[in-house]
Short mmCIF file of N, CA and C in Angstrom, two decimals:
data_model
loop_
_atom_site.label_atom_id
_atom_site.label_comp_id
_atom_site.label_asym_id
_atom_site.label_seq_id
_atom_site.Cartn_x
_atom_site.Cartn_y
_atom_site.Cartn_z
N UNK H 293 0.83 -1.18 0.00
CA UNK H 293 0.00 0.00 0.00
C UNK H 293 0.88 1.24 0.00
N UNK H 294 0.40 2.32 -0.81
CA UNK H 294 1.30 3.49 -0.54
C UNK H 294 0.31 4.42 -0.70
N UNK H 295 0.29 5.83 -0.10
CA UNK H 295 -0.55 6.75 -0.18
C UNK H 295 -0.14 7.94 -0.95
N UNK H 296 -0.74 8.74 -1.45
CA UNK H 296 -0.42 9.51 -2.44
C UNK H 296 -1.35 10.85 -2.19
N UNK H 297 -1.04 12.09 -2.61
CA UNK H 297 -1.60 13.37 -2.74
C UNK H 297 -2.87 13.50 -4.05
N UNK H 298 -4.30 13.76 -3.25
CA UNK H 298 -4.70 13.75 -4.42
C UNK H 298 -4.52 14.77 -5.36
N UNK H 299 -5.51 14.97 -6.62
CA UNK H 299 -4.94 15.20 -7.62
C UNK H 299 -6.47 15.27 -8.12
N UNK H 300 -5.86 16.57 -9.22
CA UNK H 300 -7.77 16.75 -10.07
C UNK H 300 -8.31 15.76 -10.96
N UNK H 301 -7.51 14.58 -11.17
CA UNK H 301 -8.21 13.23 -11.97
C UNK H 301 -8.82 12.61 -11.21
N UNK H 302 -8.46 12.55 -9.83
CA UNK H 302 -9.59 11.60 -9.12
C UNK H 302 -10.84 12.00 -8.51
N UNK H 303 -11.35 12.60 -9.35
CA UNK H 303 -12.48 13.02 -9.61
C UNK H 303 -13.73 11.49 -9.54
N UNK H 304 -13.62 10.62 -10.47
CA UNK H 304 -13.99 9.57 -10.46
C UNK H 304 -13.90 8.39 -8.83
N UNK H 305 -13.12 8.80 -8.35
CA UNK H 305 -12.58 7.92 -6.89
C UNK H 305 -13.71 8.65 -6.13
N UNK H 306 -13.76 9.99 -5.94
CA UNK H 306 -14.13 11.21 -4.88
C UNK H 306 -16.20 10.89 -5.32
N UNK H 307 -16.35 10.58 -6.63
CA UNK H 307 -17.87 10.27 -6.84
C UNK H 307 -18.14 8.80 -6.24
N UNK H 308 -17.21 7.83 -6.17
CA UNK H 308 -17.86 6.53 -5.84
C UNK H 308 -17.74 6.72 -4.54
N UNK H 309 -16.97 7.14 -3.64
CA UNK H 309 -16.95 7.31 -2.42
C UNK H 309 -18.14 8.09 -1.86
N UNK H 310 -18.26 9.45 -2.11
CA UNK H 310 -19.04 10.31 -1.73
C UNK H 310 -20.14 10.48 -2.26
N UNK H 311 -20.98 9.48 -3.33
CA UNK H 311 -22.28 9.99 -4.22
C UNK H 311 -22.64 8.69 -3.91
N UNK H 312 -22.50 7.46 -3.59
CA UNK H 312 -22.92 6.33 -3.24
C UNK H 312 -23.54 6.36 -2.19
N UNK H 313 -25.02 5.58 -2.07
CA UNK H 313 -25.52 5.61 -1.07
C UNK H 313 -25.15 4.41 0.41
N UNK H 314 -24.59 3.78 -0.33
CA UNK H 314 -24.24 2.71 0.72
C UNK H 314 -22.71 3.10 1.41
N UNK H 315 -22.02 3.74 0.34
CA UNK H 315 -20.46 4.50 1.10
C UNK H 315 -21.06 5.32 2.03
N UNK H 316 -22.03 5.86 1.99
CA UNK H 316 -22.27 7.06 2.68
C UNK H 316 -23.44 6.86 3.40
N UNK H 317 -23.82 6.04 3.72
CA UNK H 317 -24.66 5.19 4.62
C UNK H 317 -24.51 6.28 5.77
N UNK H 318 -22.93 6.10 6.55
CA UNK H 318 -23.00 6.62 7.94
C UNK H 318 -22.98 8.13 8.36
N UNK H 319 -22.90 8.65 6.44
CA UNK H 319 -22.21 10.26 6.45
C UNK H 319 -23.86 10.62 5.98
N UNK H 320 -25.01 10.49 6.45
CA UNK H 320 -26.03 10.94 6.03
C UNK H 320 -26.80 11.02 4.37
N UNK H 321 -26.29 10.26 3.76
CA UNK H 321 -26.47 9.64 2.42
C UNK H 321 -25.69 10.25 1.45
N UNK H 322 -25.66 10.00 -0.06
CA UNK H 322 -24.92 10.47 -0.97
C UNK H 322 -24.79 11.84 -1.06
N UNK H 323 -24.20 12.55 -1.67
CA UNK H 323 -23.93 14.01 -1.50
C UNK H 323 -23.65 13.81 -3.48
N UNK H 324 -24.46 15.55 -3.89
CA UNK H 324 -24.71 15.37 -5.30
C UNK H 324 -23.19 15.13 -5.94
N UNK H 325 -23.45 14.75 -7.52
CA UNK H 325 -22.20 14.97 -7.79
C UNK H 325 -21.97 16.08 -8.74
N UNK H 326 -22.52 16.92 -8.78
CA UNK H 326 -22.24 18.54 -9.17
C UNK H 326 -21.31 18.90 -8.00
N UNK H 327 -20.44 19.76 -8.37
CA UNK H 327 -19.32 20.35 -7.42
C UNK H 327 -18.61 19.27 -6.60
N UNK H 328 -18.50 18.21 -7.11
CA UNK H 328 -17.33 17.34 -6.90
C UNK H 328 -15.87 17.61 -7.39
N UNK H 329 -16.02 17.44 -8.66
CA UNK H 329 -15.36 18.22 -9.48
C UNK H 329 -14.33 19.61 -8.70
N UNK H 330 -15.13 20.28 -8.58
CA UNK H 330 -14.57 21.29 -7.66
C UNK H 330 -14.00 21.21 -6.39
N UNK H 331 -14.26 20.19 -5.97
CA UNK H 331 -14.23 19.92 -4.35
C UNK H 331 -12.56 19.01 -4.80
N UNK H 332 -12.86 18.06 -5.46
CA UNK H 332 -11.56 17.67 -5.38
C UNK H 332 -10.51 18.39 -6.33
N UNK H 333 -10.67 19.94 -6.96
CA UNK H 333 -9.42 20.53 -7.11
C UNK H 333 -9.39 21.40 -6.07
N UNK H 334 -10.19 21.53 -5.25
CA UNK H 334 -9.70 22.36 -4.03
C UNK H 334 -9.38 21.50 -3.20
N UNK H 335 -9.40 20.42 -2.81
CA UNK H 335 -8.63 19.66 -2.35
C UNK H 335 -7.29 19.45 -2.45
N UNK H 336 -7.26 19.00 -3.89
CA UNK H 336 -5.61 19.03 -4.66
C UNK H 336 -4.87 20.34 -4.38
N UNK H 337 -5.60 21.36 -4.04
CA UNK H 337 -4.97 22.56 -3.90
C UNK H 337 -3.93 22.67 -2.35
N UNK H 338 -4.63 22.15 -1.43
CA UNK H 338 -4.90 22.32 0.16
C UNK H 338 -3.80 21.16 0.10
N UNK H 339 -3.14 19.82 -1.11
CA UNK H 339 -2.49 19.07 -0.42
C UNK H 339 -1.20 19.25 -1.05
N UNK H 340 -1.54 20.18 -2.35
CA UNK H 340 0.15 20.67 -2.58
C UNK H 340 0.30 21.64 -1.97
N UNK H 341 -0.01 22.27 -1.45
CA UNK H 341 -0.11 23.46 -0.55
C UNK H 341 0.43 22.97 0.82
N UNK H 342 0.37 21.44 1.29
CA UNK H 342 0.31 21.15 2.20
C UNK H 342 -0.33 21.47 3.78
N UNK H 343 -1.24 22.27 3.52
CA UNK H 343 -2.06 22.64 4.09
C UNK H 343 -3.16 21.49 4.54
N UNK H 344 -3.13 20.35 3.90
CA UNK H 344 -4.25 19.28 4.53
C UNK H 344 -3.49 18.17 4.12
N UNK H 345 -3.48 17.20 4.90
CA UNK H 345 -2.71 15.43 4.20
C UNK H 345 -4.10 15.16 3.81
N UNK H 346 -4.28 15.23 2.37
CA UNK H 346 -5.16 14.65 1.43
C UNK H 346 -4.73 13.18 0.71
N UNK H 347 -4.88 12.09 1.06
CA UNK H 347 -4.35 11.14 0.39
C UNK H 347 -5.03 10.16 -0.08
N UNK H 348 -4.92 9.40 -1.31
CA UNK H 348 -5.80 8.66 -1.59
C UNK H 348 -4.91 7.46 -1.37
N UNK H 349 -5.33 6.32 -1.13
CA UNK H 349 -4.74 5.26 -0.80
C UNK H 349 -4.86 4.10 -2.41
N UNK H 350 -3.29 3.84 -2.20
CA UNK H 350 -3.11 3.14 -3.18
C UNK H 350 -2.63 1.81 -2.99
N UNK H 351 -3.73 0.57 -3.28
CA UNK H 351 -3.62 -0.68 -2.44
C UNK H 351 -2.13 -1.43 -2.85
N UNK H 352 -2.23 -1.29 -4.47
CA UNK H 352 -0.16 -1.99 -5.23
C UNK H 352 0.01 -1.15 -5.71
N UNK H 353 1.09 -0.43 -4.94
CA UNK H 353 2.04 0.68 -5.84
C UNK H 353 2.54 0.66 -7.30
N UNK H 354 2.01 -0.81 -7.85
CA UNK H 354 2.12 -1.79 -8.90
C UNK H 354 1.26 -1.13 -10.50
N UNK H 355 -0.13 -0.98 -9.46
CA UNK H 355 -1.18 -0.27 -10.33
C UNK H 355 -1.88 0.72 -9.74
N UNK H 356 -0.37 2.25 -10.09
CA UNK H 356 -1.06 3.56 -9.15
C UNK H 356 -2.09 3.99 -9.61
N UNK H 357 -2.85 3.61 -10.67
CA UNK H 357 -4.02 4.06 -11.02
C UNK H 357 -5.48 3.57 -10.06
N UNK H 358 -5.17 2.35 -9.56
CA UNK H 358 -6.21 2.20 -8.54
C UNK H 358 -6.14 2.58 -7.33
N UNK H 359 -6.89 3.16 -6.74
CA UNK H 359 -7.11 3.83 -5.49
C UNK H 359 -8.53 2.78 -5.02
N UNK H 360 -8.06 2.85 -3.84
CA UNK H 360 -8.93 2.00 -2.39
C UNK H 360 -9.94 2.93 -1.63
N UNK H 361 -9.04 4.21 -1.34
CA UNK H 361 -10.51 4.99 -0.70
C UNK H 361 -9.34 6.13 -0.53
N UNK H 362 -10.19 6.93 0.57
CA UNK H 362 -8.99 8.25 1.09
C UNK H 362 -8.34 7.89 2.57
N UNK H 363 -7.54 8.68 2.96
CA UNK H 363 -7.35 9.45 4.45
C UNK H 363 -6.74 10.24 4.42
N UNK H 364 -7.58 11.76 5.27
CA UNK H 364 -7.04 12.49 5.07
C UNK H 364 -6.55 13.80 6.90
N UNK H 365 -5.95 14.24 6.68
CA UNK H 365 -5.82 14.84 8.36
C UNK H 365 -5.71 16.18 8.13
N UNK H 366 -6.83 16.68 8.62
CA UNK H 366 -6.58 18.99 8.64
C UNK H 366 -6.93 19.15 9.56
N UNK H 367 -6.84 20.80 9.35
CA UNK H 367 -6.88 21.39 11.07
C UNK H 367 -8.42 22.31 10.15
N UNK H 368 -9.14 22.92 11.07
CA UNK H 368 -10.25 23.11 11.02
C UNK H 368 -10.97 23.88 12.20
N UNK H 369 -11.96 25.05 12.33
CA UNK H 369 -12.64 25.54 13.62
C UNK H 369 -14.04 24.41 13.90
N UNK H 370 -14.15 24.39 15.57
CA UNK H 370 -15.21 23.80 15.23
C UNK H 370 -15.71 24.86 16.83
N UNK H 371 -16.90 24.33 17.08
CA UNK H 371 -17.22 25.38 18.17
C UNK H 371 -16.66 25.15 19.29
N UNK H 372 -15.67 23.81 19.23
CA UNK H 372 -14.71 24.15 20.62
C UNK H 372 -13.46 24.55 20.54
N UNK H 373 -12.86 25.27 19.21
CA UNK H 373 -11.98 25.82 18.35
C UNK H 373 -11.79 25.17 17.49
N UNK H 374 -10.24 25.33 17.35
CA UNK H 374 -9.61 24.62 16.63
C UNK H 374 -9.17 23.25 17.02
N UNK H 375 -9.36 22.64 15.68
CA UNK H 375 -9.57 21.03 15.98
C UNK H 375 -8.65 20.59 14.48
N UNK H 376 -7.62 19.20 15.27
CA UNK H 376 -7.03 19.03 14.04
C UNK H 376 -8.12 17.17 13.92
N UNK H 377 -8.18 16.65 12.33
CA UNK H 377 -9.05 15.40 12.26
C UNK H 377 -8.52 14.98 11.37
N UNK H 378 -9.00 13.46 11.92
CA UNK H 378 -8.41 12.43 10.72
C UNK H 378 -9.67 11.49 10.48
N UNK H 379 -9.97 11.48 9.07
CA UNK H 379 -10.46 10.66 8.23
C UNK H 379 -10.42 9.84 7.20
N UNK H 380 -11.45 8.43 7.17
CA UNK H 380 -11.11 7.72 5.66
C UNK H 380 -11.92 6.92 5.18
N UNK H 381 -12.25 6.78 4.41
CA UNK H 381 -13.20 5.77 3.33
C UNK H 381 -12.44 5.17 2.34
N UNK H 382 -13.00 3.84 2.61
CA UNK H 382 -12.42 2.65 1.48
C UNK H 382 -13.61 2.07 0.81
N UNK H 383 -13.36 2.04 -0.51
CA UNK H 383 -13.97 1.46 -1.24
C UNK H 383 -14.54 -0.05 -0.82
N UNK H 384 -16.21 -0.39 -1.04
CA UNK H 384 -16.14 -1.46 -0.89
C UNK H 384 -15.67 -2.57 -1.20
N UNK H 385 -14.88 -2.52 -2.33
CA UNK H 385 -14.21 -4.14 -2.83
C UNK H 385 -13.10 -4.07 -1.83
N UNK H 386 -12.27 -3.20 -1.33
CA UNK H 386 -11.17 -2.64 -0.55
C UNK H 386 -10.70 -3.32 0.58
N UNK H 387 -12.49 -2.62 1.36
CA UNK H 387 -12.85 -3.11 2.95
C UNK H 387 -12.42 -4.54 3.11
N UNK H 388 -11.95 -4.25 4.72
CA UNK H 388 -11.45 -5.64 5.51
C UNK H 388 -9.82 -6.13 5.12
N UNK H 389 -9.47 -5.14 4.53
CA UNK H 389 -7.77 -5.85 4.17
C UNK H 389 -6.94 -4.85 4.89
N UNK H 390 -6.77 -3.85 5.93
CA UNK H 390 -6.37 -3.14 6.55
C UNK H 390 -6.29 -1.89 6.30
N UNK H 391 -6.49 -1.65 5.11
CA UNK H 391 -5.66 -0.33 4.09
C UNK H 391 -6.47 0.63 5.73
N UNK H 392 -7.38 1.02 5.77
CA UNK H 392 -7.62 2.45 6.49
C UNK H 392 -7.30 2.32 7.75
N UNK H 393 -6.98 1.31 8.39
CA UNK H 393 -5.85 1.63 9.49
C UNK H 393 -4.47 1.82 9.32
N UNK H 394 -3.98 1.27 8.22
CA UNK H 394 -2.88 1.78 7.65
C UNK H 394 -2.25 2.76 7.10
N UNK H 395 -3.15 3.32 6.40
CA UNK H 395 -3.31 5.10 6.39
C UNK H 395 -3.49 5.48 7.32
N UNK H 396 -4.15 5.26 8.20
CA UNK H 396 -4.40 5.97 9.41
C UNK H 396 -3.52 6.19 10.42
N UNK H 397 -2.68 5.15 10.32
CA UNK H 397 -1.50 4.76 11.28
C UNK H 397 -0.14 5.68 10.61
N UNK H 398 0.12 5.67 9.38
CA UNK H 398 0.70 6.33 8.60
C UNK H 398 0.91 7.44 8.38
N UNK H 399 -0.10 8.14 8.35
CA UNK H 399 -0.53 9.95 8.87
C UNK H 399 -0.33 10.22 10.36
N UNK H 400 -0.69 9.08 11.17
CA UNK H 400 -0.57 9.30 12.45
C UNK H 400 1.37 9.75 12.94
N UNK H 401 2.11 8.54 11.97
CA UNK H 401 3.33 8.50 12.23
C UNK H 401 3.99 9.76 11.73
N UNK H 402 3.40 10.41 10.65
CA UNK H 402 4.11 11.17 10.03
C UNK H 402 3.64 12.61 11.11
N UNK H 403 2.79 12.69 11.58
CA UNK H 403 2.34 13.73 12.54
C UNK H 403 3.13 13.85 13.76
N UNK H 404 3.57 12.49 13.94
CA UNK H 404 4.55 12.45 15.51
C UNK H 404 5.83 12.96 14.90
N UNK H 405 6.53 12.58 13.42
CA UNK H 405 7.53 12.74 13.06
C UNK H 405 7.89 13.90 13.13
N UNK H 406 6.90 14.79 12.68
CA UNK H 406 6.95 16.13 12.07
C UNK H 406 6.36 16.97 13.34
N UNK H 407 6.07 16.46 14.28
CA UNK H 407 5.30 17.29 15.59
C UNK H 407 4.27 18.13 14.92
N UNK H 408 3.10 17.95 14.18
CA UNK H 408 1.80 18.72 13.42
C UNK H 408 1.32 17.91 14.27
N UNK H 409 -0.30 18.59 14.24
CA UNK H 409 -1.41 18.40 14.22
C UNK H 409 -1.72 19.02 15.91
N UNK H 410 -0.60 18.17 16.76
CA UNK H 410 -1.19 18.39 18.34
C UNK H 410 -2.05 16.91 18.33
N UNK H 411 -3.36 17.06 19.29
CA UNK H 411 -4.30 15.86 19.36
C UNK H 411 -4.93 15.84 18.25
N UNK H 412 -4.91 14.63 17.80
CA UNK H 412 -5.85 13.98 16.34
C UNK H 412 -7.38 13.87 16.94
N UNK H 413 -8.38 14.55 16.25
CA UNK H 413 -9.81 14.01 16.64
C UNK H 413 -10.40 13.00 15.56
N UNK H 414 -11.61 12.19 15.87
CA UNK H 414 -11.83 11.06 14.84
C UNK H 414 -13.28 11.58 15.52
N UNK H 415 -14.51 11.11 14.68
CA UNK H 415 -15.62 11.21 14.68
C UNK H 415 -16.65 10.45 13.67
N UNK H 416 -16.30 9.37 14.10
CA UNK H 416 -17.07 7.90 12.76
C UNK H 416 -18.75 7.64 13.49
N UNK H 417 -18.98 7.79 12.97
CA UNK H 417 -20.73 7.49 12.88
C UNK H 417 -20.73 5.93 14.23
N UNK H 418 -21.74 6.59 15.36
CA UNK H 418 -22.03 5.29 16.49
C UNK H 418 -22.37 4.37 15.72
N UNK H 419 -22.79 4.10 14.41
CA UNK H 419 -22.93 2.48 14.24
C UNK H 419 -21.89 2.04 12.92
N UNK H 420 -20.58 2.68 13.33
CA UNK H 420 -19.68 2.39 12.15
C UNK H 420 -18.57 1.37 13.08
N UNK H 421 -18.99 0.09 13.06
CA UNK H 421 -18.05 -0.49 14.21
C UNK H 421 -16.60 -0.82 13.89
N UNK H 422 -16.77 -0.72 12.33
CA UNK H 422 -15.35 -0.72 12.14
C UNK H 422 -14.76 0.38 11.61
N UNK H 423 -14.55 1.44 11.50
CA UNK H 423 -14.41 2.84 12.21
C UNK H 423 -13.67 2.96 13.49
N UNK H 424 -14.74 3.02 14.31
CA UNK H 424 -14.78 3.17 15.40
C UNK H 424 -13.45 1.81 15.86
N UNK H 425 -13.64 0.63 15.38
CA UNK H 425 -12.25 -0.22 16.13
C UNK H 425 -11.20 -0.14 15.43
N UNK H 426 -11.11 0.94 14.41
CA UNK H 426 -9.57 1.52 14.41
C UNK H 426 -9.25 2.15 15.09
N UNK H 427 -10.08 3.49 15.20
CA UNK H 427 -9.88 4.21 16.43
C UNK H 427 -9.26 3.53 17.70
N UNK H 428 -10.22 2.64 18.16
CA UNK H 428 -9.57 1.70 19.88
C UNK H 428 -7.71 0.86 19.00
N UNK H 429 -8.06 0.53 18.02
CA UNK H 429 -6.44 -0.35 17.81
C UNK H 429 -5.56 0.36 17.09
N UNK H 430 -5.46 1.75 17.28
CA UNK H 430 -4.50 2.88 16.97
C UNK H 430 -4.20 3.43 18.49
N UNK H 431 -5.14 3.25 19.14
CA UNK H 431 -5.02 4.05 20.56
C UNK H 431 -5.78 5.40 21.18
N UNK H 432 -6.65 5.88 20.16
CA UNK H 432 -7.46 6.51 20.42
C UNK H 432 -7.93 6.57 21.15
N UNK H 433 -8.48 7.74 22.31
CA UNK H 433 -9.09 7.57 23.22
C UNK H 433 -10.52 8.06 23.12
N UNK H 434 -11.12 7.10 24.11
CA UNK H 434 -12.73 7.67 23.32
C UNK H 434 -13.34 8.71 24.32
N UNK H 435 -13.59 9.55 23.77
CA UNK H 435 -14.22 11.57 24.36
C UNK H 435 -15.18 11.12 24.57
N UNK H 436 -16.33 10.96 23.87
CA UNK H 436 -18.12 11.08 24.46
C UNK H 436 -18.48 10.35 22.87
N UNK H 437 -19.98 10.55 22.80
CA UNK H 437 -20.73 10.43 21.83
C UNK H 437 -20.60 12.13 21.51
N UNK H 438 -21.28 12.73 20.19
CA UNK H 438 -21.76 13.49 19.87
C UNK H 438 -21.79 14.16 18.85
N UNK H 439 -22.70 14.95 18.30
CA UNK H 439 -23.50 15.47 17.28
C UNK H 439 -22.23 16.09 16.11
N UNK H 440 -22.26 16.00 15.20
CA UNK H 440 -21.20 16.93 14.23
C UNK H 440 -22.30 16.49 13.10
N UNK H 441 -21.54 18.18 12.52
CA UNK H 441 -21.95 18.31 11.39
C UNK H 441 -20.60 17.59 10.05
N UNK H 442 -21.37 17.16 9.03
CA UNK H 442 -20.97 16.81 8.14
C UNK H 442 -20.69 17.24 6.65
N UNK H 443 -20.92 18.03 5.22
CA UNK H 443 -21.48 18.45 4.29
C UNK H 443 -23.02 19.12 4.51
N UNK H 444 -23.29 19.50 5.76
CA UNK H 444 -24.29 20.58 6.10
C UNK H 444 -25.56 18.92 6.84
N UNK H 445 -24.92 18.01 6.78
CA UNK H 445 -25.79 16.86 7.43
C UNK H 445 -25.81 16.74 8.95
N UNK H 446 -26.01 16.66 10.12
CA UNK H 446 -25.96 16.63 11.43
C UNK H 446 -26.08 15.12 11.40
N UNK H 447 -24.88 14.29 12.16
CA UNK H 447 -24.73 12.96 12.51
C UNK H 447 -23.90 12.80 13.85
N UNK H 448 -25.01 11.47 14.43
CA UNK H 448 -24.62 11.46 15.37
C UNK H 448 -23.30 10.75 15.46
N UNK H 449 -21.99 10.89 16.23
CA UNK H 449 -21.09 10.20 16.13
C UNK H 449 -20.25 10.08 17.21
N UNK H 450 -19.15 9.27 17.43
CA UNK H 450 -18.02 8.95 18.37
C UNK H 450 -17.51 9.66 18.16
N UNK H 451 -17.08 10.47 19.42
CA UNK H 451 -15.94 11.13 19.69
C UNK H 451 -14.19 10.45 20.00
N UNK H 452 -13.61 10.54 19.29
CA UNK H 452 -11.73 9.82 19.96
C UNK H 452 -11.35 11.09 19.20
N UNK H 453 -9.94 10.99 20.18
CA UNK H 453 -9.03 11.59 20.60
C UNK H 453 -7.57 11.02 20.90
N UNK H 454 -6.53 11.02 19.93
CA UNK H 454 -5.12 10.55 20.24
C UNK H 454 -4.02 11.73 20.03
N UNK H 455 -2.88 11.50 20.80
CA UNK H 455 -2.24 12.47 20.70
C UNK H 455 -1.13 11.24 20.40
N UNK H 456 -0.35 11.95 18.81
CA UNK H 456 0.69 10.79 18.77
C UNK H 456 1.57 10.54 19.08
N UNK H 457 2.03 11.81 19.98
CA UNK H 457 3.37 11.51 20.81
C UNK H 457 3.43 10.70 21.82
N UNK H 458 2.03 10.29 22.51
CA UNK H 458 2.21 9.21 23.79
C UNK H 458 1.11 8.15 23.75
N UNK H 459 0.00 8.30 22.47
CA UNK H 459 -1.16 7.34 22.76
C UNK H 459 -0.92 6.24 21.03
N UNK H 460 -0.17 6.74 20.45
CA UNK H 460 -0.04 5.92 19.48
C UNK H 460 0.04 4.61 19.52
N UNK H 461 -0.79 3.37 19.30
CA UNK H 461 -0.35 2.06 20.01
C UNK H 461 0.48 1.64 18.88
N UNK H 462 2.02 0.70 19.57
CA UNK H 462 2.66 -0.52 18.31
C UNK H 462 2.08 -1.18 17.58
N UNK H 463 2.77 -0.54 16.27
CA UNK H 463 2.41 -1.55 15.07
C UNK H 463 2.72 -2.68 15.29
#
C-alpha cells in the first residue's frame, strides 16, 4: 500500500466514495455529484499546498491508477476551536484488508515525526463499528458520543481523541 496526494483526476474515486448511497450510509447519504469536481481541485490545492494530508490510498504501488478509498488529516474551527481530524473511506471491494488503518497509522506516524497536528480528533458514525475499532487499535481515546456536522448533514457520532506523541499504540 502506498498513499499519495490527491490530484484533479480523481475526480472519479471522490464520486464513488461520496455519491454512493451505501459508502455514505454513515455520512447521512450520498452528496450530489455537481461540485465534486470542484471539491476535489480544491482539495488538490490544500495538499500541494500542504495545508491538509489529502491522500488517496493506493492498495499496489504496482497499479497507481487504482485507489482504495482516502485518508485524510486537517486542522479546522469547530465550536470548541480549533480542531485538528483524521479521516477515511475505502472502497467497498477494498474493505477488511487493513488499508484504512494503515493510512491511518501512517498519517498518524508522520504527525509524531513532524510534531503537526497536536491531538488527532476522529468522529465515525455510532454504528460504524469498524471505524470506530480503528480508532480503539490505533489508541485513540474515546471523548463522548456526539453530534457533528458533516457536508451541512448533522450525525450522530463517536468522539476519539489521540495524541501521537504518547497514545499511538505498536504496530
Amino acid at each position: 500500500m502506498q498513499l499519495r496526494d490527491v490530484v484533479p483526476d480523481d475526480v472519479d474515486a471522490y464520486v464513488r466514495m461520496r455519491c454512493d448511497p451505501v459508502m455514505t450510509a454513515d455520512l447521512g447519504g450520498p452528496l450530489p455529484r455537481e461540485g465534486m469536481a470542484d471539491k476535489v481541485r480544491r482539495d488538490a490545492r490544500e495538499a500541494a499546498a500542504d495545508a491538509a494530508w489529502i491522500k488517496m490510498i493506493v492498495p499496489d504501488p504496482d497499479a497507481p491508477d487504482v485507489v482504495a478509498g482516502t485518508v485524510t488529516l486537517w486542522a479546522h474551527d469547530s465550536e470548541d476551536g480549533p480542531v485538528s481530524e483524521i479521516g477515511w473511506m475505502v472502497l467497498p471491494e477494498f474493505q477488511g484488508r487493513g488499508l484504512a488503518k494503515r493510512g491511518a497509522r501512517t498519517l498518524l506516524e508522520r504527525a509524531l515525526d513532524e510534531d503537526r497536528w497536536g491531538v488527532v480528533h476522529a468522529f465515525p458514525a455510532t454504528g460504524n463499528s469498524a471505524s470506530n475499532g480503528i480508532c480503539r487499535s490505533l489508541g485513540f481515546r474515546f471523548v463522548a458520543e456526539r453530534e457533528v456536522t458533516f457536508a451541512g448533514r448533522v450525525l450522530h457520532s463517536n468522539h476519539w481523541a489521540i495524541d501521537p506523541r504518547t497514545d499511538l499504540a505498536p504496530a
